[in-house]
Amino acid sequence: METVRLDREISQTTAPNGVIVLSERVASVRSAAVGIWVRSASAHEPRPKMGVSHLLEHMVFKGTARRTAQEIALALESRGGSLDAYTSRDTTAFQARVLDQDLPRALDVLTDLVRNPTLKTSDLELERNVVLEEINMVEDAPDDQVFDLSYQALWPNHPYGYSILGTRDTVSTLSADDLKQLHGRAYFPGNCVIAAAGNLEHDGLLDELGKLAWFDGDRGRETTDGLAAAAVPPAVRGFETRHGKETAQTHIVFATDTVPYADRRKYALLVLGNVFGGGMSSRLFQRIREELGLAYAIYSFTSFYRQMGVAGVYVGTQPKTAAQAVAAIREEYAKLAREGLSGRALAEAKQQTRGQLVLSLEGPTARMYRLAGFPVYGEPYESLDQMLATVDALAADDVASVAAEFFAPERQRVIWLGPEKA
């Protein structure tokens, strides 16, 4: 195995079978956060199997060869810890937060879930209904549903535009064999990243993982060939689409494709996003809420994935004022795209972003997520100080070119969800 010290308290080990293990020692806490990222999720699904990754994430909690569903639930909670999972577009992740002394137990439970689920048909029939209720819950929350509609509009024919949860039709037809095939194809060490942060030692983490057979075998037996997501086509930009729904508000999302996680321009996008709609002092909040009184919720967002990114704006407003809100947001887009940021405005925006980066990494869980992100998204390791220096070094020209490209109002795909008549 090859172990490298990435930073004073951060180490990374790559085993011959391909599994990558990263850890950060945080000696000032009495806890540890640990997670396993499987590099297979909704971006890897064919349309008829939409939602299979998310359903499998649910199903592993229904039981393993060693534990019932209740025993899984009790294993860490009975010690004051927590166990959770999520499915994104690029990965399916399973993580735990425990007292430092319970790290071996957490690793054992997570390994059991990821490597040894029973995936029984009888359990599937029950859990399928749970996921269908989750789909219902999103449809009852238009401020969530509008984001699904936005991704579908940007990439109508690519898995990045599919619903992570799947649809009622696809979830209703998925079988235990579908889950077992996905598990066999994707849930093996060479397709996993394990990250931990907290009061722990890297060598001790490796010892525990070795006992759990994470380093057995070699890359020749199981490979990640065929697991890559299809290349992402250019997004469908510049159109407005309206979806009817009987709601008290009209929910609107502006969105466009941007850059992948590993692209250095993401820092300029973060800075611009903060100025645009990142808080009470942002341009959109001040214009749409404070000056015009058109909305309670108005904010910008940026998301970065392995192959692309998304940036945009959400607003919820009365149907009769929706057109006015959209027009005002377009004006703010045009102003930012035309002028960029410079002088004091740029300096303040960079300071805000630096502060957010530092504050976001105060806890072990956030540090764990950051470590996993480097191999998951194909980005070389970068220390927090290096990230802050990158933000600090952004020049007005760098920010202006990103603003002109990605904040141009004509580039935005706009989705409306609400009553058809104002």
Coordinates of C-alpha atoms in Angstrom, one line a residue:
M1 CA 0.0 0.0 0.0
E2 CA 1.1 3.5 -0.7
T3 CA 0.6 6.1 2.0
V4 CA 1.4 9.8 1.6
R5 CA 1.2 12.7 4.0
L6 CA -0.8 15.4 2.3
D7 CA -0.6 17.8 5.2
R8 CA 0.5 17.9 8.8
E9 CA -2.5 16.0 10.1
I10 CA -3.8 14.6 6.8
S11 CA -2.8 11.2 5.2
Q12 CA -3.9 9.3 2.1
T13 CA -3.4 5.6 1.4
T14 CA -4.1 3.9 -1.9
A15 CA -4.3 0.1 -1.7
P16 CA -3.4 -2.3 -4.5
N17 CA -7.0 -3.2 -5.0
G18 CA -7.9 0.5 -5.6
V19 CA -9.6 1.6 -2.4
I20 CA -8.5 5.1 -1.3
V21 CA -8.4 5.9 2.4
L22 CA -8.0 9.5 3.7
S23 CA -8.0 10.8 7.2
E24 CA -7.4 14.0 9.2
R25 CA -6.5 14.0 12.8
V26 CA -8.4 16.6 14.9
A27 CA -7.0 16.1 18.3
S28 CA -9.1 18.8 20.0
V29 CA -12.4 16.8 19.7
R30 CA -13.7 13.6 21.3
S31 CA -15.4 12.3 18.2
A32 CA -14.8 10.9 14.8
A33 CA -16.7 11.1 11.5
V34 CA -16.2 8.4 8.9
G35 CA -17.8 7.6 5.6
I36 CA -17.6 5.3 2.6
W37 CA -18.3 6.8 -0.8
V38 CA -19.3 4.4 -3.6
R39 CA -18.5 6.0 -7.0
S40 CA -21.7 5.0 -8.6
A41 CA -25.0 6.9 -8.4
S42 CA -27.7 8.5 -10.5
A43 CA -25.4 9.8 -13.2
H44 CA -24.6 6.2 -14.0
E45 CA -28.2 5.0 -14.5
P46 CA -30.0 4.2 -17.7
R47 CA -33.4 5.9 -17.9
P48 CA -35.5 2.7 -17.3
K49 CA -33.5 2.1 -14.0
M50 CA -33.8 5.7 -12.8
G51 CA -33.7 5.7 -9.0
V52 CA -32.0 2.3 -8.6
S53 CA -28.9 3.8 -6.8
H54 CA -31.1 5.6 -4.3
L55 CA -33.3 2.5 -3.7
L56 CA -30.2 0.4 -3.1
E57 CA -29.0 3.0 -0.6
H58 CA -32.2 2.5 1.3
M59 CA -32.2 -1.2 1.0
V60 CA -28.8 -1.8 2.6
F61 CA -30.3 -0.6 5.9
K62 CA -32.9 -3.4 5.8
G63 CA -30.5 -6.0 7.0
T64 CA -27.2 -7.8 6.4
A65 CA -26.0 -11.4 7.0
R66 CA -25.1 -10.3 10.6
R67 CA -27.6 -7.6 11.5
T68 CA -31.3 -7.0 11.3
A69 CA -32.6 -3.6 10.4
Q70 CA -33.2 -2.8 14.1
E71 CA -29.7 -4.0 15.1
I72 CA -28.3 -1.7 12.4
A73 CA -30.3 1.2 13.8
L74 CA -29.2 0.5 17.4
A75 CA -25.6 -0.3 16.7
L76 CA -24.4 3.3 16.8
E77 CA -27.4 5.2 18.2
S78 CA -27.3 3.2 21.4
R79 CA -23.8 4.7 21.9
G80 CA -24.9 8.3 21.2
G81 CA -23.7 8.2 17.6
S82 CA -25.5 8.6 14.3
L83 CA -25.6 6.7 11.0
D84 CA -26.8 8.1 7.7
A85 CA -26.6 7.9 3.9
Y86 CA -27.4 9.9 0.8
T87 CA -27.4 9.5 -3.0
S88 CA -26.1 12.3 -5.2
R89 CA -25.5 12.4 -8.9
D90 CA -21.9 11.2 -8.7
T91 CA -21.8 9.0 -5.5
T92 CA -23.7 7.0 -3.0
A93 CA -22.3 7.8 0.5
F94 CA -22.7 6.1 3.9
Q95 CA -21.4 7.9 7.0
A96 CA -21.3 7.8 10.8
R97 CA -20.5 10.2 13.6
V98 CA -19.4 8.6 16.8
L99 CA -17.3 9.0 20.0
D100 CA -13.6 8.4 19.1
Q101 CA -13.6 5.2 21.1
D102 CA -16.4 3.8 18.9
L103 CA -14.6 4.3 15.6
P104 CA -14.0 0.5 15.2
R105 CA -17.7 -0.2 15.7
A106 CA -18.7 2.5 13.2
L107 CA -16.3 1.0 10.6
D108 CA -17.7 -2.5 11.2
V109 CA -21.3 -1.3 10.8
L110 CA -20.5 0.7 7.7
T111 CA -18.6 -2.1 6.1
D112 CA -21.4 -4.5 6.9
L113 CA -23.9 -2.2 5.2
V114 CA -21.8 -1.6 2.1
R115 CA -20.4 -5.0 1.6
N116 CA -23.0 -7.5 2.9
P117 CA -26.6 -6.4 2.5
T118 CA -29.1 -9.2 2.1
L119 CA -31.4 -7.3 -0.4
K120 CA -34.4 -9.5 0.2
T121 CA -37.5 -9.2 -2.1
S122 CA -39.7 -9.1 0.9
D123 CA -37.9 -6.1 2.3
L124 CA -38.0 -4.4 -1.1
E125 CA -41.7 -4.4 -1.3
L126 CA -41.9 -2.4 2.0
E127 CA -39.0 -0.1 1.2
R128 CA -40.3 0.6 -2.3
N129 CA -43.3 2.2 -0.6
V130 CA -41.0 4.3 1.6
V131 CA -39.3 5.7 -1.5
L132 CA -42.6 6.4 -3.2
E133 CA -43.6 8.4 -0.2
E134 CA -40.3 10.3 -0.5
I135 CA -41.2 11.1 -4.1
N136 CA -44.7 12.2 -2.9
M137 CA -43.0 14.4 -0.3
V138 CA -40.9 16.2 -3.0
E139 CA -44.0 16.7 -5.1
D140 CA -45.8 18.3 -2.1
A141 CA -42.8 20.7 -1.7
P142 CA -42.8 22.8 -4.8
D143 CA -39.6 24.6 -3.7
D144 CA -37.9 21.2 -4.0
Q145 CA -39.7 20.0 -7.1
V146 CA -38.8 23.1 -9.1
F147 CA -35.1 22.1 -8.8
D148 CA -35.8 18.6 -10.2
L149 CA -37.6 20.2 -13.1
S150 CA -34.7 22.6 -13.6
Y151 CA -32.2 19.7 -13.9
Q152 CA -34.5 17.9 -16.3
A153 CA -34.7 21.0 -18.4
L154 CA -31.0 21.5 -18.6
W155 CA -30.2 17.8 -19.5
P156 CA -33.4 16.2 -20.8
N157 CA -31.5 13.2 -22.3
H158 CA -28.7 12.7 -19.8
P159 CA -28.6 11.1 -16.4
Y160 CA -27.5 14.4 -14.8
G161 CA -31.0 15.6 -15.6
Y162 CA -32.7 12.5 -14.1
S163 CA -34.4 12.5 -10.7
I164 CA -32.1 11.0 -8.1
L165 CA -35.2 9.4 -6.4
G166 CA -36.5 8.1 -9.7
T167 CA -40.1 8.2 -10.8
R168 CA -43.1 6.3 -9.6
D169 CA -43.0 4.2 -12.8
T170 CA -39.3 3.3 -12.5
V171 CA -39.2 2.7 -8.8
S172 CA -42.3 0.5 -9.1
T173 CA -40.6 -1.8 -11.6
L174 CA -37.2 -2.1 -9.9
S175 CA -36.5 -5.7 -8.7
A176 CA -34.2 -7.2 -6.1
D177 CA -32.2 -8.6 -9.0
D178 CA -31.7 -5.0 -10.2
L179 CA -30.3 -4.1 -6.8
K180 CA -28.1 -7.1 -6.6
Q181 CA -26.7 -6.5 -10.1
L182 CA -25.9 -2.9 -9.2
H183 CA -24.3 -3.9 -5.9
G184 CA -22.2 -6.6 -7.5
R185 CA -21.1 -4.2 -10.2
A186 CA -20.3 -1.1 -8.1
Y187 CA -19.9 -1.9 -4.4
F188 CA -16.4 -3.3 -4.3
P189 CA -13.2 -1.8 -2.8
G190 CA -11.7 -0.4 -5.9
N191 CA -14.8 1.7 -6.5
C192 CA -14.8 3.2 -3.0
V193 CA -13.3 6.1 -1.1
I194 CA -13.1 5.9 2.7
A195 CA -12.6 9.2 4.6
A196 CA -12.4 10.0 8.3
A197 CA -11.8 13.0 10.5
G198 CA -11.6 13.5 14.2
N199 CA -9.6 12.2 17.1
L200 CA -8.0 9.3 15.3
E201 CA -4.7 8.0 13.9
H202 CA -4.3 7.1 10.2
D203 CA -2.4 3.9 11.0
G204 CA -5.1 2.8 13.5
L205 CA -7.7 3.5 10.8
L206 CA -5.8 1.3 8.3
D207 CA -5.5 -1.5 10.9
E208 CA -9.2 -1.6 11.5
L209 CA -10.0 -1.5 7.8
G210 CA -7.5 -4.3 7.2
K211 CA -9.4 -6.5 9.8
L212 CA -12.5 -5.8 7.8
A213 CA -10.9 -7.1 4.5
W214 CA -10.9 -3.8 2.7
F215 CA -7.5 -4.4 1.3
D216 CA -7.9 -8.0 0.2
G217 CA -7.7 -8.8 -3.5
D218 CA -6.2 -6.7 -6.2
R219 CA -7.3 -4.4 -9.0
G220 CA -7.1 -7.2 -11.5
R221 CA -10.1 -9.0 -10.1
E222 CA -12.5 -6.1 -10.1
T223 CA -12.1 -2.9 -12.1
T224 CA -14.1 0.3 -12.5
D225 CA -14.2 -0.2 -16.3
G226 CA -17.6 0.6 -17.6
L227 CA -18.7 2.5 -14.5
A228 CA -17.9 6.0 -15.9
A229 CA -20.9 8.2 -16.5
A230 CA -21.7 9.1 -20.1
A231 CA -20.1 12.4 -21.3
V232 CA -22.4 15.3 -20.4
P233 CA -23.7 17.3 -23.5
P234 CA -24.1 21.1 -23.4
A235 CA -27.1 22.1 -21.4
V236 CA -30.3 23.4 -23.0
R237 CA -30.0 27.1 -22.3
G238 CA -31.9 30.3 -22.8
F239 CA -35.5 29.1 -22.6
E240 CA -38.4 29.6 -20.1
T241 CA -40.7 26.7 -19.3
R242 CA -43.9 27.0 -17.2
H243 CA -45.3 24.1 -15.2
G244 CA -48.8 24.3 -13.7
K245 CA -49.4 23.5 -10.1
E246 CA -52.0 24.8 -7.6
T247 CA -49.7 26.5 -5.1
A248 CA -49.9 29.8 -3.1
Q249 CA -46.6 30.9 -4.6
T250 CA -44.9 30.7 -8.0
H251 CA -41.6 29.0 -7.6
I252 CA -38.9 30.0 -10.1
V253 CA -35.4 28.8 -10.8
F254 CA -32.8 30.3 -13.1
A255 CA -30.0 27.9 -13.8
T256 CA -27.2 27.2 -16.2
D257 CA -24.4 24.7 -16.5
T258 CA -21.0 25.9 -15.3
V259 CA -17.7 24.1 -14.5
P260 CA -16.8 20.8 -12.9
Y261 CA -15.6 20.5 -9.3
A262 CA -12.0 20.3 -10.2
D263 CA -12.0 23.4 -12.4
R264 CA -10.2 26.4 -10.8
R265 CA -12.9 28.8 -12.0
K266 CA -15.2 27.5 -9.3
Y267 CA -13.6 29.9 -6.9
A268 CA -14.7 32.9 -9.0
L269 CA -18.2 31.4 -9.2
L270 CA -18.3 31.1 -5.4
V271 CA -17.3 34.7 -5.0
L272 CA -19.8 35.9 -7.6
G273 CA -22.6 33.7 -6.1
N274 CA -22.0 35.3 -2.7
V275 CA -22.3 38.8 -4.0
F276 CA -25.3 37.9 -6.2
G277 CA -27.5 36.0 -3.7
G278 CA -25.5 34.6 -0.8
G279 CA -27.1 36.3 2.1
M280 CA -28.9 39.3 3.5
S281 CA -26.3 41.7 2.1
S282 CA -26.4 40.2 -1.4
R283 CA -27.7 42.1 -4.4
L284 CA -30.7 39.9 -5.0
F285 CA -31.8 40.0 -1.4
Q286 CA -31.5 43.7 -1.2
R287 CA -33.3 44.3 -4.5
I288 CA -36.0 41.6 -4.6
R289 CA -36.8 41.4 -0.9
E290 CA -35.8 44.7 0.7
E291 CA -36.4 47.2 -2.1
L292 CA -39.3 45.6 -4.0
G293 CA -40.8 43.4 -1.3
L294 CA -41.5 40.6 -3.8
A295 CA -40.3 37.5 -1.9
Y296 CA -39.4 36.0 1.4
A297 CA -37.0 33.5 -0.1
I298 CA -34.5 34.6 -2.7
Y299 CA -31.0 33.2 -3.0
S300 CA -28.3 32.0 -5.5
F301 CA -26.8 28.6 -5.5
T302 CA -23.7 26.8 -6.9
S303 CA -23.2 23.1 -7.2
F304 CA -20.2 21.3 -8.6
Y305 CA -20.1 17.7 -9.9
R306 CA -17.5 15.5 -11.5
Q307 CA -18.3 16.5 -15.0
M308 CA -20.1 19.8 -14.7
G309 CA -21.5 22.4 -12.4
V310 CA -24.7 24.3 -12.0
A311 CA -25.3 27.9 -10.8
G312 CA -28.5 29.8 -10.5
V313 CA -31.2 31.6 -8.5
Y314 CA -34.3 30.5 -6.7
V315 CA -37.2 32.8 -5.8
G316 CA -40.7 32.2 -4.4
T317 CA -43.2 34.9 -5.0
Q318 CA -46.9 35.6 -5.5
P319 CA -48.2 34.6 -8.9
K320 CA -49.2 38.2 -9.7
T321 CA -45.7 39.5 -9.0
A322 CA -43.7 36.6 -10.6
A323 CA -43.1 38.4 -13.9
Q324 CA -41.9 41.5 -12.0
A325 CA -39.5 39.4 -9.9
V326 CA -38.2 37.6 -13.0
A327 CA -37.6 40.9 -14.8
A328 CA -35.7 42.3 -11.8
I329 CA -33.5 39.2 -11.4
R330 CA -32.7 39.4 -15.1
E331 CA -31.6 43.0 -14.6
E332 CA -29.3 41.9 -11.8
Y333 CA -27.9 39.1 -14.0
A334 CA -27.2 41.6 -16.8
K335 CA -25.5 44.1 -14.5
L336 CA -23.2 41.5 -12.9
A337 CA -22.3 39.9 -16.3
R338 CA -21.6 43.4 -17.8
E339 CA -19.6 44.9 -14.9
G340 CA -18.1 41.9 -13.0
L341 CA -16.5 42.9 -9.7
S342 CA -13.6 45.2 -8.9
G343 CA -12.1 47.4 -6.2
R344 CA -13.7 47.3 -2.8
A345 CA -16.7 45.2 -4.0
L346 CA -14.3 42.4 -5.1
A347 CA -12.2 42.7 -1.9
E348 CA -15.3 42.4 0.3
A349 CA -16.6 39.4 -1.8
K350 CA -13.3 37.6 -1.5
Q351 CA -13.2 38.2 2.3
Q352 CA -16.8 36.8 2.6
T353 CA -15.9 33.7 0.7
R354 CA -12.7 33.1 2.7
G355 CA -14.6 33.4 5.9
Q356 CA -17.3 30.9 4.7
L357 CA -14.6 28.4 3.7
V358 CA -12.9 28.6 7.1
L359 CA -16.2 28.4 9.1
S360 CA -17.5 25.6 7.0
L361 CA -14.6 23.3 8.1
E362 CA -14.9 23.7 11.8
G363 CA -16.4 20.3 12.4
P364 CA -15.0 16.7 11.8
T365 CA -18.0 15.8 9.5
A366 CA -17.2 18.8 7.1
R367 CA -13.6 17.9 7.1
M368 CA -14.4 14.3 6.2
Y369 CA -16.6 15.5 3.3
R370 CA -13.8 17.7 2.0
L371 CA -11.2 14.9 2.1
A372 CA -13.5 12.5 0.2
G373 CA -14.1 15.2 -2.4
F374 CA -10.6 15.2 -3.8
P375 CA -10.5 11.6 -5.2
V376 CA -14.3 11.5 -5.8
Y377 CA -14.2 14.6 -8.1
G378 CA -10.7 14.1 -9.5
E379 CA -9.1 17.1 -7.9
P380 CA -5.6 17.2 -6.5
Y381 CA -5.4 17.7 -2.7
E382 CA -5.3 21.4 -1.7
S383 CA -4.9 22.6 1.9
L384 CA -7.3 25.2 3.4
D385 CA -4.5 27.8 3.2
Q386 CA -4.0 27.1 -0.5
M387 CA -7.8 27.4 -1.1
L388 CA -7.8 30.7 0.7
A389 CA -4.8 31.9 -1.2
T390 CA -6.5 31.0 -4.5
V391 CA -9.5 33.1 -3.5
D392 CA -7.3 35.9 -2.5
A393 CA -5.4 35.9 -5.8
L394 CA -8.5 36.3 -7.9
A395 CA -8.1 39.3 -10.1
A396 CA -10.8 41.5 -11.4
D397 CA -10.3 40.2 -15.0
D398 CA -10.6 36.5 -13.8
V399 CA -13.9 37.3 -12.1
A400 CA -15.2 39.5 -15.0
S401 CA -14.6 36.7 -17.6
V402 CA -16.5 34.2 -15.4
A403 CA -19.3 36.7 -14.8
A404 CA -19.7 37.5 -18.5
E405 CA -19.9 33.8 -19.4
F406 CA -22.0 32.3 -16.7
F407 CA -24.2 35.2 -15.5
A408 CA -25.3 36.4 -18.9
P409 CA -29.2 36.5 -18.6
E410 CA -29.6 35.0 -22.1
R411 CA -27.8 31.9 -21.0
Q412 CA -30.2 31.1 -18.1
R413 CA -32.8 28.3 -18.3
V414 CA -35.8 29.5 -16.4
I415 CA -38.4 27.2 -14.8
W416 CA -41.7 28.4 -13.4
L417 CA -43.8 26.2 -11.1
G418 CA -47.1 27.5 -9.9
P419 CA -50.7 28.5 -10.8
E420 CA -51.3 28.8 -14.5
K421 CA -53.2 32.0 -14.1
A422 CA -52.0 34.8 -11.9

